XYZ file of C-alpha atoms in Angstrom:
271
model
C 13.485 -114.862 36.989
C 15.377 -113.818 34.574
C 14.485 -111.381 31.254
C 13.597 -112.732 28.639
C 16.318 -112.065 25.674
C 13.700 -110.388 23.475
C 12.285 -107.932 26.061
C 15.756 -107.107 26.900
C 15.905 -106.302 23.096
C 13.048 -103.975 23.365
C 14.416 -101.642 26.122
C 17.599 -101.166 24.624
C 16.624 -100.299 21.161
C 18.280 -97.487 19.623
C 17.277 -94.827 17.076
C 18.726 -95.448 14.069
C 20.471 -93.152 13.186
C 19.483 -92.927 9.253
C 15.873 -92.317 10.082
C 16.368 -89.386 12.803
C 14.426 -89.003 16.194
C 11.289 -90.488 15.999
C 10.347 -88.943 19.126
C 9.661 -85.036 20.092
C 12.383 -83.616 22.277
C 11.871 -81.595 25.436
C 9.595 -78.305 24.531
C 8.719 -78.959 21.181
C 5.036 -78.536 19.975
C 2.588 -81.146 19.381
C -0.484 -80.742 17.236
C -3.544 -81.659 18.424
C -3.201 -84.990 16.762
C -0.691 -85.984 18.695
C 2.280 -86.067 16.523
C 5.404 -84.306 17.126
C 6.041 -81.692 14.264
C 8.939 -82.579 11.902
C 11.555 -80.207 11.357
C 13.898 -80.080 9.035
C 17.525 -80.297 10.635
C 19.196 -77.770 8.312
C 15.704 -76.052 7.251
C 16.672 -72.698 9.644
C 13.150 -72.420 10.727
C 13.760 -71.667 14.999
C 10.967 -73.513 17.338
C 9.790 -69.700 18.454
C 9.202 -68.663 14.841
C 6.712 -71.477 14.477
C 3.345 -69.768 14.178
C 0.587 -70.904 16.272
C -2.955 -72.295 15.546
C -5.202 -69.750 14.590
C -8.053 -69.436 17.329
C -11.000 -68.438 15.512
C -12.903 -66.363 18.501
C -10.158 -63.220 18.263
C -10.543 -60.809 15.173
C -7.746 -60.715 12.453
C -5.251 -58.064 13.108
C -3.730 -56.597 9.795
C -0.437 -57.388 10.076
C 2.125 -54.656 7.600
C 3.742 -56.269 4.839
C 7.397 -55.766 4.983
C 8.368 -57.068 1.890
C 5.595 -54.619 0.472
C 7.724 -51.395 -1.354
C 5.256 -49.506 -0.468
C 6.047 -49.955 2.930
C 9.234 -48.603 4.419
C 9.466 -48.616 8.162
C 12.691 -46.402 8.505
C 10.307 -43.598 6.424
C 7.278 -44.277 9.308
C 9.533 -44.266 12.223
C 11.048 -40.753 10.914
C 7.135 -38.736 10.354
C 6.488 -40.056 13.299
C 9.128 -38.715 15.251
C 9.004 -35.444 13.006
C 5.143 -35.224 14.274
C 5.995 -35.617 17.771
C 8.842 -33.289 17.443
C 7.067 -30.700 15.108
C 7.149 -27.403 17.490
C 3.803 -25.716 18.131
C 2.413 -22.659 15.885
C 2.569 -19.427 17.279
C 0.623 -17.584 14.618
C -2.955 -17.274 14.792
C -5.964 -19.026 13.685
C -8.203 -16.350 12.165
C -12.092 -17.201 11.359
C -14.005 -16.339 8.364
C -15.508 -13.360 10.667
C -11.541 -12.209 11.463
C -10.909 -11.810 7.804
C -14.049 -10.286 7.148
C -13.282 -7.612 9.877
C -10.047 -6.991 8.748
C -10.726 -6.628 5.390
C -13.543 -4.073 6.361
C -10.639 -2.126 8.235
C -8.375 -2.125 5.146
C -11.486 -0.375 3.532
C -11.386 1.756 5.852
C -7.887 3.500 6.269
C -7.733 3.397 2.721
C -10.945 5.546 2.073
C -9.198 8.095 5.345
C -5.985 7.815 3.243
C -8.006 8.879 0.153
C -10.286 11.816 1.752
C -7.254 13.580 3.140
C -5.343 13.595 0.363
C -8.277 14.945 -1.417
C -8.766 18.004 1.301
C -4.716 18.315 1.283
C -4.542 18.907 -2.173
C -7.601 21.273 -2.173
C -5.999 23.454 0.291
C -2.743 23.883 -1.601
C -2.117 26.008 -4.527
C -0.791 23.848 -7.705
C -2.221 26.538 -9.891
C -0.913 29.768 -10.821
C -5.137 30.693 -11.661
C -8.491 29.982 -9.629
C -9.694 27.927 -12.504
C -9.509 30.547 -14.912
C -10.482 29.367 -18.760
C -8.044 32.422 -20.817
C -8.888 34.168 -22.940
C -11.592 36.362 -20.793
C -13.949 38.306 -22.943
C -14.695 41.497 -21.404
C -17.079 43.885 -23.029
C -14.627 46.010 -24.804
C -11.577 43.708 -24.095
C -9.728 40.021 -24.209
C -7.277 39.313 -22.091
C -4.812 36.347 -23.288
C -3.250 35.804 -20.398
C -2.280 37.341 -17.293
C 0.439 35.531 -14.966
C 0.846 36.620 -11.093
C 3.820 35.999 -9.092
C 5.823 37.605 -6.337
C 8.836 39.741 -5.915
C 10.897 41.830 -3.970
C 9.910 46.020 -3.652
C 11.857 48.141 -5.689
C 12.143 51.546 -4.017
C 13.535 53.211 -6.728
C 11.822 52.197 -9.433
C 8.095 51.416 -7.300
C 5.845 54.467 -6.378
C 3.409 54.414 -4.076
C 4.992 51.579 -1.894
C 3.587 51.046 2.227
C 6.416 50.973 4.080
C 8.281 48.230 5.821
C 6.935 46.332 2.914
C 9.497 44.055 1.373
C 7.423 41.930 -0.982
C 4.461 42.469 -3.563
C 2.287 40.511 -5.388
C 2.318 41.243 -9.258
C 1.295 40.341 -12.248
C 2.199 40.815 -16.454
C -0.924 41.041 -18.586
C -1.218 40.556 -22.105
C -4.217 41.429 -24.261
C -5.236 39.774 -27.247
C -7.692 42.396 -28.816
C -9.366 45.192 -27.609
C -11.487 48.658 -28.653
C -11.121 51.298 -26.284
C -11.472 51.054 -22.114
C -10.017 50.998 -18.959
C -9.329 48.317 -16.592
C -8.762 48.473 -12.826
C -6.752 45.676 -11.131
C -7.240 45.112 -6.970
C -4.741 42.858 -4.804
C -6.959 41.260 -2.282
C -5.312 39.509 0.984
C -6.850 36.730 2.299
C -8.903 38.495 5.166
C -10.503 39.692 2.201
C -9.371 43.054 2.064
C -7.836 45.270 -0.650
C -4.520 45.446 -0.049
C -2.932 49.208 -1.422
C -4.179 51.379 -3.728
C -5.520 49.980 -7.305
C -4.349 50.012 -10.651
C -5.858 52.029 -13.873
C -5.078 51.007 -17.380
C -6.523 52.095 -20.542
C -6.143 50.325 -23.914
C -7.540 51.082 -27.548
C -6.543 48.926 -30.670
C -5.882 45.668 -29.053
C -2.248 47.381 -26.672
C -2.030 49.745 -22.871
C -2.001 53.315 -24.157
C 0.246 53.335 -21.114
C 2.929 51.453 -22.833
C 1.948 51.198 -26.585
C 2.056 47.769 -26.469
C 0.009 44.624 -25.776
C 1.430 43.607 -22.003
C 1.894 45.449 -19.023
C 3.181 45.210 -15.653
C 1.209 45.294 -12.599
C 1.865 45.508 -8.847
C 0.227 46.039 -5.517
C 1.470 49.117 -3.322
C 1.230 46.360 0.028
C 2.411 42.971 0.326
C 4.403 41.623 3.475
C 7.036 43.140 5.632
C 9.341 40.123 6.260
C 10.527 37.189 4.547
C 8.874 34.943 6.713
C 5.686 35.754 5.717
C 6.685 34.940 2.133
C 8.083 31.975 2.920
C 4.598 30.297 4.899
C 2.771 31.381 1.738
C 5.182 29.819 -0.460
C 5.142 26.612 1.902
C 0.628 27.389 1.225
C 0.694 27.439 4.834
C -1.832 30.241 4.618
C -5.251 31.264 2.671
C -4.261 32.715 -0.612
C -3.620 36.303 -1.879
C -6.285 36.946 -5.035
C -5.966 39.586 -8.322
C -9.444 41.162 -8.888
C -10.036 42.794 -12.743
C -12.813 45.268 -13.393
C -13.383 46.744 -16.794
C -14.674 49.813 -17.444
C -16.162 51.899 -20.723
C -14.783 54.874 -22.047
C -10.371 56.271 -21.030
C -12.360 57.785 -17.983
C -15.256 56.017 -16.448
C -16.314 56.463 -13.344
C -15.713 54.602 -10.035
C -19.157 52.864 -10.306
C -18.829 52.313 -14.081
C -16.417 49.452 -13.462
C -17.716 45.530 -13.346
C -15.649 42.758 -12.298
C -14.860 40.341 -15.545
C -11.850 37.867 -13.549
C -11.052 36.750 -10.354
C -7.856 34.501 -9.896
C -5.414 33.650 -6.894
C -2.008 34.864 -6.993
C 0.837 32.321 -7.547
C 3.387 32.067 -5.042
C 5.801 31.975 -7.451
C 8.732 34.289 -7.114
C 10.378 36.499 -9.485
């Protein structure tokens, strides 16, 4: 039997070529309804970017926006490695206790720091006087001033000097007004003992009948026998040397007449 002419037709119909492929070529998606998707020959759009039906049972993933300016992916790839790079702290992690301690430490040292400079400075001499308010009112006498200092012996012009002693303490006193008296001077070391013999003045009319005038000059008959004595009392490595006036009434009183009126440490200052 042959085939019929129109059947024959109807196998070997072609496309044509104006309308495109009617059909869906090998791989390409088809919609649930059946029909092939069209694409556009020249649209650009590739068969794997074409996005697939949404299935409704999975939860929405927020996908980044990367057309968004806020979003810049070559700035979140770099913190991210920066993060993973960043090296470890060594320093510590203190508490709120840890500060608390430390501050209470601080305190501390700095109250220390305080109290011995406090007993350091007590112990040294920065005064030429033991707190002595000039003038001193005596009974029959005010002294002005009186300044103490050290100095070498003088063996021909010092009487009464111990020997092997090389240094003195002395001291220049100047009156301010007087009537008539005597005053007695001791040089006390600091074991507490009188050092030497004392000196007598007498004054009348405001000046030392000894020299007319209103100052004098003092000075022990002991002191020390080598330099480096001097030099750990000038360094106030030692207790302190003190001057000790007495008054007494009358140009001759007796020993028991006289009353102490001043007490002041000797300077360490040389002369």
């Amino acid at each position: 039997m042959e085939p019929s002419p129109d059947k024959d037709k109807i196998d070997r119909l072609q496309p044509d070529p104006k309308m495109g492929d009617l059909g869906p070529k090998e791989g390409e998606f088809i919609p649930e309804t059946g029909d092939p998707m069209a694409v556009e020959p020249d649209s650009g759009i590739s068969r794997d970017s074409v996005e697939e039906p949404l299935d409704m049972d999975k939860p929405l993933e927020s996908v980044p926006d990367r057309d968004s300016p806020d979003q810049d992916p070559e700035k979140e790839e770099d913190s991210a490695s920066i993060s993973e790079e960043k090296a470890p702290s060594f320093l510590p992690k203190f508490s709120r206790n840890d500060f608390l301690w430390l501050g209470a430490l601080l305190l501390a040292l700095v109250g220390v720091m305080i109290i011995a400079l406090r007993l350091f400075f007590n112990d040294i001499n920065t005064k030429s006087t033991d707190d002595v308010d000039f003038p001193v009112k005596g009974d029959n006498v005010v002294i002005k001033k009186i300044d103490t200092y050290w100095r070498k012996t003088d063996r021909e012009k010092d009487t009464g000097i111990q020997l092997n002693t090389k240094f003195i303490p002395a001291a220049e006193v100047l009156l301010k007004s007087s009537e008539e008296g005597s005053l007695r001077f001791f040089f006390e070391n600091p074991e507490g003992d009188l050092v030497g013999d004392p000196v007598t003045l007498t004054f009348s009319g405001g000046n030392f009948r000894e020299t007319g005038e209103k100052n004098a000059d003092i000075h022990a008959t002991g002191g020390f026998e080598d330099l480096g004595d001097y030099n750990e009392y000038l360094t106030e490595k030692v207790h302190f040397w003190h001057l000790i006036v007495m008054e007494g009434p009358g140009l001759q009183p007796g020993g028991s007449d006289f009353k102490e009126i001043m007490r002041m440490r000797v300077s360490p200052r040389r002369r």
